[in-house]
């Protein structure tokens, strides 16, 4: 089992004098992507318990980005967009089974990231970079969809969420991969998650894998891209024993404290190796905090609702950029950004041409990072196949509003907006406002509480700009083939590559392809 002492040991034994640090003149890239972590979960964003000293220090040494968004309020589509630089409606990570429904990649999903999408590590590989993903992939679990088939050179983590434990008869436990082969399964042996105590060493595994990769690349002087996608803050939450009981916020807070420790270890490694000025690091989250977890989840600060919704709490992410010697420390940028911008920004900094045969929704933030220049751009908030809202400048217009279904709310007690009741907004049926959008000024009203009246001069001046942005977007929209429509138990993780060597292959049931059901 990996422990804190092993992480420290790996650092202490490493001899920095043997390193080569030129990386062929190229910049290294790291994305520290949290899972279901809300905008209000960091001390620097106002969390009153101040339990994230390393993330807060990262902001003090770097650039704070309070107007940063995911491309979707749910994990799989958001991650597909980060790596492709394209909205889910373009890269296929949506469903048409029911309008406006969120969909992701449970282990019975038949689809995954299409070969037609050119992912960031594929382009970086062509220019001498080595890439590694650590943690949750979530872009399809069948062999053709796994990370090593889409540009990554190394993989340590899982293709799906760490749900379970399962009985391995009706549902298999999720495999943990070491590169192309499974190394075990969640809830079995060294990859256990104790639901009673919340104890698991997974985050420590992820920290060690990240540090080992950085050290190995530094030894070789080979540029790298590290995608560190730890998932301890996604239910069921977990933390290793030294962190359990440390937070005033319970198990979720324990997980945050350990992730904060991991961020600190990774940044300290870059400094220790003398490569911090060669490495651009972004910290963010895949979507907003899951408020339906009630007191067992995160915080979206002052924003409305959370994960699964296209209100600000569902898609506004806690984001920090860190690049010592390049980014002026202690600054705040009002640039409206997106996880999709990592794609175009990294390519721009690396001097790699972006694909010309497709629309990219990300923009390059290079000028903003180095010179604090701002780029005016719209943000499109999609839920499934439905364009729900648009932000232009400081204004946001809702074309559709919906929290979640009345059936879920009344019969199952599922509420994506607990304690937040706003007429025409946090509703339990989809409401169409395309003829007269609901307009809000996010600079003054970040909680989306006070609708700008349609007969006001402000509304009449702003709405034409937003409608023009929507018109241009839809006129040039070429939808990708939907990947999240069909499910089949036969494609679950019964017999992943490498299972035979471990004695962990399971019998595959007969195929039974059917439409997936997406309630949200």
Coordinates of C-alpha atoms in Angstrom, one line a residue:
X1 CA 0.0 0.0 0.0
X2 CA 1.2 3.5 -0.8
X3 CA 1.3 5.8 2.2
X4 CA 2.4 9.3 2.9
X5 CA 5.8 8.1 4.0
X6 CA 6.4 6.5 0.6
X7 CA 5.5 9.8 -1.1
X8 CA 8.0 11.6 1.0
X9 CA 10.6 8.8 0.5
X10 CA 10.4 9.1 -3.2
X11 CA 11.2 12.7 -3.0
X12 CA 14.0 12.4 -0.5
X13 CA 15.8 9.7 -2.5
X14 CA 15.7 11.6 -5.8
X15 CA 19.0 13.1 -6.9
X16 CA 18.3 16.4 -8.7
X17 CA 21.8 16.8 -10.0
X18 CA 21.2 14.1 -12.6
X19 CA 18.4 16.0 -14.2
X20 CA 18.2 17.6 -17.6
X21 CA 15.9 20.6 -17.6
X22 CA 15.8 21.9 -21.1
X23 CA 12.9 19.8 -22.4
X24 CA 14.0 20.7 -25.9
X25 CA 13.0 24.3 -25.3
X26 CA 9.3 23.3 -24.8
X27 CA 6.9 24.1 -21.9
X28 CA 5.4 21.3 -19.8
X29 CA 1.7 21.2 -19.1
X30 CA -0.2 20.0 -16.1
X31 CA -4.0 20.0 -15.5
X32 CA -5.1 19.3 -12.0
X33 CA -8.8 18.4 -12.5
X34 CA -10.9 17.9 -9.4
X35 CA -14.2 16.0 -9.4
X36 CA -17.4 17.7 -8.3
X37 CA -15.5 20.4 -6.4
X38 CA -17.4 23.6 -6.2
X39 CA -16.4 27.2 -6.7
X40 CA -16.8 27.8 -3.0
X41 CA -14.6 24.9 -1.7
X42 CA -11.3 26.8 -1.7
X43 CA -10.2 29.3 1.0
X44 CA -9.1 31.7 -1.7
X45 CA -12.7 31.7 -3.0
X46 CA -14.1 32.3 0.4
X47 CA -14.5 28.9 2.1
X48 CA -14.5 30.0 5.8
X49 CA -12.7 27.0 7.3
X50 CA -9.6 27.8 5.2
X51 CA -8.6 24.1 4.7
X52 CA -6.8 24.5 1.4
X53 CA -3.5 26.2 2.1
X54 CA -1.7 24.7 -1.0
X55 CA -4.4 25.7 -3.4
X56 CA -4.6 29.1 -1.8
X57 CA -0.8 29.5 -2.1
X58 CA -1.1 28.4 -5.8
X59 CA -3.5 31.3 -6.3
X60 CA -1.2 33.7 -4.4
X61 CA 1.8 32.6 -6.6
X62 CA -0.3 32.5 -9.8
X63 CA -3.5 33.9 -11.4
X64 CA -7.0 33.5 -10.0
X65 CA -9.8 33.0 -12.6
X66 CA -13.2 33.5 -11.0
X67 CA -15.1 33.6 -14.3
X68 CA -14.1 30.1 -15.5
X69 CA -16.5 27.5 -16.8
X70 CA -16.8 23.8 -17.6
X71 CA -18.4 22.9 -20.9
X72 CA -21.1 20.9 -19.3
X73 CA -22.6 20.4 -15.8
X74 CA -21.7 16.7 -15.7
X75 CA -18.4 14.8 -15.6
X76 CA -18.1 12.8 -18.9
X77 CA -19.1 15.5 -21.4
X78 CA -17.0 18.1 -19.5
X79 CA -13.9 15.9 -19.7
X80 CA -14.5 15.1 -23.4
X81 CA -14.6 18.8 -24.1
X82 CA -11.5 19.6 -22.1
X83 CA -9.4 17.1 -24.1
X84 CA -11.0 17.9 -27.5
X85 CA -11.4 21.6 -27.2
X86 CA -15.0 21.2 -28.4
X87 CA -18.5 21.4 -26.9
X88 CA -20.2 18.0 -26.2
X89 CA -22.7 18.7 -28.9
X90 CA -19.8 18.6 -31.4
X91 CA -17.7 15.8 -29.9
X92 CA -20.7 13.5 -29.5
X93 CA -20.9 13.4 -25.7
X94 CA -24.6 13.9 -25.4
X95 CA -27.9 11.9 -25.8
X96 CA -30.9 12.4 -28.0
X97 CA -33.0 9.9 -26.1
X98 CA -34.9 12.7 -24.4
X99 CA -34.4 16.4 -24.9
X100 CA -32.2 18.3 -22.6
X101 CA -31.1 15.3 -20.5
X102 CA -27.6 14.9 -19.0
X103 CA -25.8 11.7 -19.9
X104 CA -22.4 10.3 -19.0
X105 CA -20.5 7.0 -19.3
X106 CA -21.6 4.4 -16.8
X107 CA -19.9 1.0 -17.4
X108 CA -22.8 -0.3 -19.6
X109 CA -22.5 2.6 -22.1
X110 CA -21.8 1.5 -25.6
X111 CA -20.2 4.8 -26.8
X112 CA -17.1 6.7 -26.0
X113 CA -14.7 9.3 -27.4
X114 CA -14.8 9.0 -31.2
X115 CA -11.7 8.3 -33.2
X116 CA -12.7 11.4 -35.3
X117 CA -11.9 13.7 -32.3
X118 CA -8.3 14.8 -32.2
X119 CA -7.4 14.9 -28.5
X120 CA -4.8 17.2 -27.0
X121 CA -2.3 14.4 -26.1
X122 CA -2.4 13.2 -29.7
X123 CA -1.3 16.5 -31.0
X124 CA 1.3 16.9 -28.3
X125 CA 2.7 13.4 -29.0
X126 CA 3.4 14.5 -32.6
X127 CA 5.7 17.2 -31.2
X128 CA 7.7 15.2 -28.8
X129 CA 5.6 15.3 -25.7
X130 CA 4.8 12.3 -23.4
X131 CA 1.4 12.3 -21.8
X132 CA 0.0 10.6 -18.7
X133 CA -3.5 10.5 -17.3
X134 CA -3.9 9.7 -13.6
X135 CA -7.3 9.1 -12.0
X136 CA -10.7 9.1 -13.8
X137 CA -10.9 8.8 -17.6
X138 CA -14.7 8.6 -18.0
X139 CA -14.7 8.7 -21.8
X140 CA -15.7 5.1 -22.5
X141 CA -14.5 1.8 -21.1
X142 CA -14.4 -0.4 -24.2
X143 CA -10.8 -1.1 -25.5
X144 CA -11.1 1.3 -28.4
X145 CA -12.0 4.2 -26.2
X146 CA -9.3 3.9 -23.5
X147 CA -6.6 6.6 -23.0
X148 CA -3.7 4.8 -24.7
X149 CA -5.8 4.6 -27.9
X150 CA -6.2 8.4 -27.9
X151 CA -2.8 9.8 -27.5
X152 CA -1.9 9.1 -23.9
X153 CA 1.4 7.2 -23.3
X154 CA 0.6 6.2 -19.7
X155 CA -2.5 5.5 -17.7
X156 CA -3.0 4.9 -14.0
X157 CA -6.6 5.0 -12.9
X158 CA -10.1 3.8 -13.9
X159 CA -12.3 4.2 -16.9
X160 CA -15.5 4.8 -14.8
X161 CA -16.6 6.3 -11.5
X162 CA -15.6 4.4 -8.3
X163 CA -19.1 3.2 -7.6
X164 CA -19.5 -0.1 -5.8
X165 CA -18.8 -2.5 -4.4
X166 CA -20.6 -4.8 -6.8
X167 CA -21.1 -8.6 -6.6
X168 CA -19.2 -9.3 -9.9
X169 CA -22.1 -11.5 -11.0
X170 CA -24.7 -8.9 -12.0
X171 CA -22.3 -6.0 -12.1
X172 CA -18.5 -6.1 -12.2
X173 CA -16.3 -3.9 -10.0
X174 CA -14.5 -1.2 -11.9
X175 CA -11.0 -2.0 -13.0
X176 CA -8.0 0.0 -12.2
X177 CA -5.5 0.2 -15.1
X178 CA -1.7 0.5 -15.2
X179 CA -1.2 1.5 -18.8
X180 CA -2.9 -1.0 -21.1
X181 CA -3.7 -3.7 -18.5
X182 CA -5.8 -3.8 -15.5
X183 CA -3.9 -3.8 -12.2
X184 CA -6.9 -4.8 -10.0
X185 CA -10.5 -3.7 -9.3
X186 CA -12.0 -1.1 -6.9
X187 CA -13.1 -2.6 -3.6
X188 CA -10.8 -5.5 -4.0
X189 CA -7.4 -5.8 -2.4
X190 CA -5.2 -2.7 -2.4
X191 CA -7.8 -0.6 -4.2
X192 CA -10.5 -0.8 -1.5
X193 CA -12.8 2.0 -0.4
X194 CA -14.3 1.5 3.0
X195 CA -17.8 2.9 2.9
X196 CA -18.1 2.8 6.7
X197 CA -15.0 4.9 7.5
X198 CA -14.4 6.5 4.1
X199 CA -10.8 5.2 4.1
X200 CA -8.9 4.6 0.9
X201 CA -5.4 5.1 -0.3
X202 CA -6.3 6.0 -3.8
X203 CA -5.4 9.6 -3.6
X204 CA -1.9 8.6 -2.3
X205 CA -1.5 6.3 -5.3
X206 CA -2.4 9.2 -7.6
X207 CA 0.0 11.5 -5.9
X208 CA 2.9 9.1 -6.2
X209 CA 2.1 8.3 -9.8
X210 CA 2.1 12.0 -10.6
X211 CA 5.5 12.7 -8.9
X212 CA 7.1 9.6 -10.4
X213 CA 6.0 10.7 -13.9
X214 CA 7.3 14.3 -13.4
X215 CA 10.6 13.0 -12.1
X216 CA 11.0 10.5 -14.9
X217 CA 10.3 13.1 -17.6
X218 CA 12.7 15.5 -16.0
X219 CA 15.5 12.9 -16.0
X220 CA 15.0 12.4 -19.7
X221 CA 14.6 16.1 -20.4
X222 CA 11.5 15.2 -22.4
X223 CA 8.5 17.6 -22.4
X224 CA 5.3 16.3 -20.8
X225 CA 1.6 16.7 -20.3
X226 CA 0.2 15.4 -17.0
X227 CA -3.6 15.1 -16.6
X228 CA -4.1 14.5 -12.9
X229 CA -7.8 13.7 -12.5
X230 CA -8.2 12.6 -8.9
X231 CA -11.8 11.9 -7.9
X232 CA -12.0 11.7 -4.1
X233 CA -14.6 14.4 -3.9
X234 CA -17.0 12.5 -6.1
X235 CA -19.4 10.2 -4.1
X236 CA -18.6 7.9 -2.5
X237 CA -16.0 10.3 -1.0
X238 CA -12.8 8.9 0.4
X239 CA -9.5 9.9 2.1
X240 CA -6.5 8.1 3.4
X241 CA -6.2 7.4 7.1
X242 CA -3.9 10.4 8.0
X243 CA -6.6 12.7 6.7
X244 CA -9.8 11.2 8.1
X245 CA -11.4 13.4 10.7
X246 CA -9.3 16.4 9.9
X247 CA -11.9 18.6 8.4
X248 CA -14.7 20.7 10.0
X249 CA -16.8 19.6 7.0
X250 CA -16.7 15.9 7.4
X251 CA -15.6 13.3 4.9
X252 CA -16.0 15.6 1.9
X253 CA -13.7 18.1 3.6
X254 CA -11.2 15.3 4.5
X255 CA -11.0 14.5 0.8
X256 CA -10.5 18.2 -0.1
X257 CA -7.7 18.5 2.5
X258 CA -5.9 15.4 1.0
X259 CA -6.3 16.7 -2.5
X260 CA -4.9 20.0 -1.4
X261 CA -2.0 18.1 0.1
X262 CA -1.5 16.4 -3.3
X263 CA -1.6 19.7 -5.2
X264 CA 1.1 21.0 -2.8
X265 CA 3.3 17.9 -3.4
X266 CA 3.1 18.2 -7.1
X267 CA 3.9 21.9 -7.2
X268 CA 6.7 21.4 -4.6
X269 CA 8.1 18.7 -6.9
X270 CA 8.3 21.1 -9.8
X271 CA 10.1 23.6 -7.6
X272 CA 12.4 21.0 -6.2
X273 CA 13.4 19.8 -9.6
X274 CA 13.9 23.4 -10.8
X275 CA 11.3 23.1 -13.6
X276 CA 8.5 25.3 -12.3
X277 CA 9.3 28.0 -14.8
X278 CA 9.1 25.4 -17.5
X279 CA 5.7 24.2 -16.5
X280 CA 2.2 25.8 -16.9
X281 CA -0.2 24.3 -14.4
X282 CA -4.0 24.8 -14.3
X283 CA -6.2 23.8 -11.4
X284 CA -10.0 23.4 -12.0
X285 CA -13.0 21.1 -11.6
X286 CA -15.1 19.1 -14.1
X287 CA -18.4 20.6 -12.9
X288 CA -20.0 22.3 -9.9
X289 CA -20.5 20.7 -6.5
X290 CA -23.2 18.1 -6.1
X291 CA -25.7 19.9 -3.9
X292 CA -28.0 16.9 -3.9
X293 CA -25.5 15.3 -1.6
X294 CA -26.7 17.9 0.9
X295 CA -24.2 18.3 3.8
X296 CA -22.0 15.5 2.3
X297 CA -21.0 17.5 -0.7
X298 CA -19.2 20.7 -1.7
X299 CA -20.1 24.3 -1.9
X300 CA -20.7 26.5 -5.0
X301 CA -20.3 29.7 -3.0
X302 CA -22.8 32.4 -4.0
X303 CA -24.0 30.8 -7.1
X304 CA -27.3 29.2 -8.0
X305 CA -27.8 25.4 -7.8
X306 CA -25.1 22.9 -8.6
X307 CA -24.0 19.9 -10.6
X308 CA -26.4 18.7 -13.3
X309 CA -27.8 22.2 -13.9
X310 CA -26.8 25.1 -16.3
X311 CA -27.2 27.7 -13.5
X312 CA -23.9 29.2 -12.4
X313 CA -23.4 26.7 -9.6
X314 CA -23.4 23.9 -12.1
X315 CA -20.7 25.2 -14.4
X316 CA -18.7 28.0 -12.8
X317 CA -15.4 26.3 -11.7
X318 CA -12.7 27.2 -9.1
X319 CA -9.8 27.8 -11.5
X320 CA -6.2 28.9 -11.0
X321 CA -3.3 29.2 -13.4
X322 CA 0.3 28.8 -12.1
X323 CA 3.5 29.4 -14.1
X324 CA 6.3 31.0 -12.0
X325 CA 8.4 33.5 -13.8
X326 CA 5.9 33.8 -16.6
X327 CA 2.6 34.7 -14.9
X328 CA 2.7 37.7 -12.5
X329 CA 1.8 36.4 -9.1
X330 CA -1.2 37.4 -7.0
X331 CA -3.4 38.7 -9.9
X332 CA -7.1 38.2 -10.7
X333 CA -8.3 38.0 -14.3
X334 CA -11.9 38.7 -15.3
X335 CA -11.4 36.7 -18.5
X336 CA -14.4 34.5 -19.2
X337 CA -12.7 31.1 -19.7
X338 CA -13.6 27.5 -20.3
X339 CA -12.0 24.1 -19.7
X340 CA -11.9 23.9 -23.5
X341 CA -9.4 26.7 -23.5
X342 CA -6.7 24.4 -22.1
X343 CA -6.6 22.7 -25.5
X344 CA -6.0 25.8 -27.6
X345 CA -3.8 27.5 -25.0
X346 CA -1.4 24.6 -24.7
X347 CA -1.1 24.3 -28.4
X348 CA -0.5 28.0 -28.8
X349 CA 2.2 28.0 -26.2
X350 CA 3.8 24.9 -27.6
X351 CA 3.8 26.4 -31.1
X352 CA 1.6 23.5 -32.4
X353 CA -1.0 24.3 -35.1
X354 CA -4.5 23.7 -34.1
X355 CA -6.7 21.4 -36.3
X356 CA -8.2 23.4 -39.2
X357 CA -10.8 20.8 -40.3
X358 CA -13.2 21.4 -37.3
X359 CA -14.7 24.1 -35.2
X360 CA -12.8 24.6 -31.9
X361 CA -14.8 26.2 -29.0
X362 CA -11.7 26.9 -26.9
X363 CA -9.7 30.0 -27.3
X364 CA -6.0 30.7 -26.5
X365 CA -5.5 32.3 -23.1
X366 CA -1.8 32.9 -23.8
X367 CA -2.2 36.7 -24.0
X368 CA -4.2 36.8 -20.9
X369 CA -1.7 34.6 -19.0
X370 CA 1.4 36.6 -20.0
X371 CA 0.0 40.1 -20.6
X372 CA -3.4 40.2 -18.8
X373 CA -5.2 40.9 -22.2
X374 CA -8.8 39.9 -22.3
X375 CA -10.7 38.2 -25.2
X376 CA -14.5 38.8 -25.6
X377 CA -16.2 35.5 -26.2
X378 CA -19.6 33.9 -25.5
X379 CA -20.2 30.9 -23.2
X380 CA -22.8 28.3 -24.3
X381 CA -24.4 26.3 -21.6
X382 CA -25.7 22.9 -22.9
X383 CA -27.6 20.3 -21.1
X384 CA -27.7 17.2 -23.3
X385 CA -28.7 18.3 -26.8
X386 CA -30.4 21.5 -25.6
X387 CA -28.8 24.9 -25.6
X388 CA -30.1 26.2 -22.2
X389 CA -28.3 29.5 -21.7
X390 CA -25.7 31.9 -23.1
X391 CA -23.3 34.4 -21.5
X392 CA -22.1 37.4 -23.4
X393 CA -20.0 39.8 -21.4
X394 CA -21.4 40.1 -18.0
X395 CA -24.9 39.1 -19.1
X396 CA -26.5 35.7 -19.1
X397 CA -29.7 34.8 -20.9
X398 CA -31.6 31.6 -20.1
X399 CA -33.3 30.1 -23.2
X400 CA -34.6 27.1 -21.2
X401 CA -34.7 26.5 -17.4
X402 CA -35.0 23.3 -15.5
X403 CA -33.7 21.9 -12.2
X404 CA -34.8 18.3 -12.3
X405 CA -38.0 16.3 -12.8
X406 CA -41.0 16.5 -10.5
X407 CA -41.0 12.7 -10.2
X408 CA -37.4 12.7 -9.0
X409 CA -38.1 15.6 -6.7
X410 CA -41.3 14.3 -5.1
X411 CA -40.8 10.6 -5.1
X412 CA -37.0 10.2 -4.6
X413 CA -36.2 13.5 -2.8
X414 CA -33.5 14.4 -5.4
X415 CA -33.1 18.2 -5.5
X416 CA -30.4 19.9 -7.5
X417 CA -31.2 23.3 -6.0
X418 CA -31.8 22.6 -2.3
X419 CA -33.1 25.7 -0.4
X420 CA -33.1 27.7 -3.6
X421 CA -36.6 28.4 -5.0
X422 CA -36.9 30.9 -7.8
X423 CA -40.0 31.3 -10.0
X424 CA -39.3 30.3 -13.7
X425 CA -35.8 29.2 -12.8
X426 CA -35.5 26.3 -10.4
X427 CA -38.5 24.5 -11.9
X428 CA -39.3 20.8 -12.2
X429 CA -40.4 20.9 -15.8
X430 CA -38.5 22.2 -18.7
X431 CA -39.6 25.8 -19.5
X432 CA -39.0 27.3 -22.9
X433 CA -37.9 31.0 -22.8
X434 CA -36.5 31.2 -26.3
X435 CA -39.0 33.8 -27.5
X436 CA -38.3 36.0 -24.5
X437 CA -35.1 34.9 -22.6
X438 CA -34.7 35.4 -18.9
X439 CA -31.8 37.9 -18.6
X440 CA -29.4 38.5 -15.6
X441 CA -26.4 40.7 -15.0
X442 CA -23.9 38.4 -13.5
X443 CA -21.6 41.2 -12.4
X444 CA -24.3 42.5 -10.0
X445 CA -26.4 39.4 -9.5
X446 CA -24.2 36.3 -9.4
X447 CA -27.0 34.3 -7.8
X448 CA -29.3 34.8 -10.8
X449 CA -32.1 36.0 -8.5
X450 CA -33.1 39.3 -10.1
X451 CA -34.4 39.1 -13.7
X452 CA -33.9 42.2 -15.8
X453 CA -37.4 43.2 -17.0
X454 CA -38.1 42.7 -20.7
X455 CA -39.5 46.2 -21.1
X456 CA -36.3 47.9 -19.7
X457 CA -33.8 49.7 -21.7
X458 CA -31.1 47.4 -20.4
X459 CA -32.9 44.3 -21.7
X460 CA -33.6 45.9 -25.1
X461 CA -29.9 46.8 -25.5
X462 CA -28.4 43.5 -24.4
X463 CA -30.8 40.8 -25.9
X464 CA -30.0 41.6 -29.6
X465 CA -26.2 40.9 -28.9
X466 CA -27.1 37.6 -27.2
X467 CA -29.5 36.6 -29.9
X468 CA -26.8 37.3 -32.6
X469 CA -24.3 35.1 -30.7
X470 CA -26.9 32.3 -30.6
X471 CA -27.8 32.7 -34.3
X472 CA -24.1 32.5 -35.3
X473 CA -23.5 29.5 -33.1
X474 CA -26.4 27.5 -34.4
X475 CA -25.8 28.4 -38.0
X476 CA -22.3 26.9 -37.8
X477 CA -23.2 24.0 -35.6
X478 CA -22.4 20.5 -36.9
X479 CA -23.5 18.0 -34.3
X480 CA -21.4 15.0 -33.6
X481 CA -22.9 11.5 -33.6
X482 CA -24.4 11.0 -30.2
X483 CA -22.3 8.6 -28.2
X484 CA -24.5 8.3 -25.1
X485 CA -27.8 6.8 -26.5
X486 CA -27.2 3.0 -26.1
X487 CA -26.4 0.8 -23.2
X488 CA -25.6 -2.9 -23.0
X489 CA -24.6 -5.0 -20.0
X490 CA -22.3 -7.1 -22.3
X491 CA -19.9 -4.2 -22.7
X492 CA -19.3 -3.7 -18.9
X493 CA -15.9 -4.3 -17.3
X494 CA -16.2 -8.1 -17.2
X495 CA -12.9 -9.1 -18.8
X496 CA -10.6 -6.1 -19.3
X497 CA -7.2 -6.6 -20.9
X498 CA -4.9 -8.1 -18.3
X499 CA -7.6 -9.8 -16.2
X500 CA -6.4 -13.3 -17.0
X501 CA -3.0 -12.7 -15.5
X502 CA -4.7 -11.5 -12.3
X503 CA -7.3 -14.2 -12.2
X504 CA -10.0 -11.5 -12.4
X505 CA -11.8 -12.2 -15.6
X506 CA -15.6 -12.6 -15.3
X507 CA -18.1 -14.3 -17.7
X508 CA -19.6 -11.9 -20.2
X509 CA -23.4 -12.0 -20.4
X510 CA -25.3 -12.1 -23.7
X511 CA -25.7 -8.8 -25.5
X512 CA -28.9 -6.8 -24.9
X513 CA -28.6 -3.4 -26.6
X514 CA -31.2 -0.9 -25.5
X515 CA -31.7 2.9 -25.2
X516 CA -30.1 4.2 -22.0
X517 CA -32.5 5.9 -19.6
X518 CA -31.3 9.4 -18.5
X519 CA -33.6 10.8 -15.8
X520 CA -31.8 14.2 -15.3

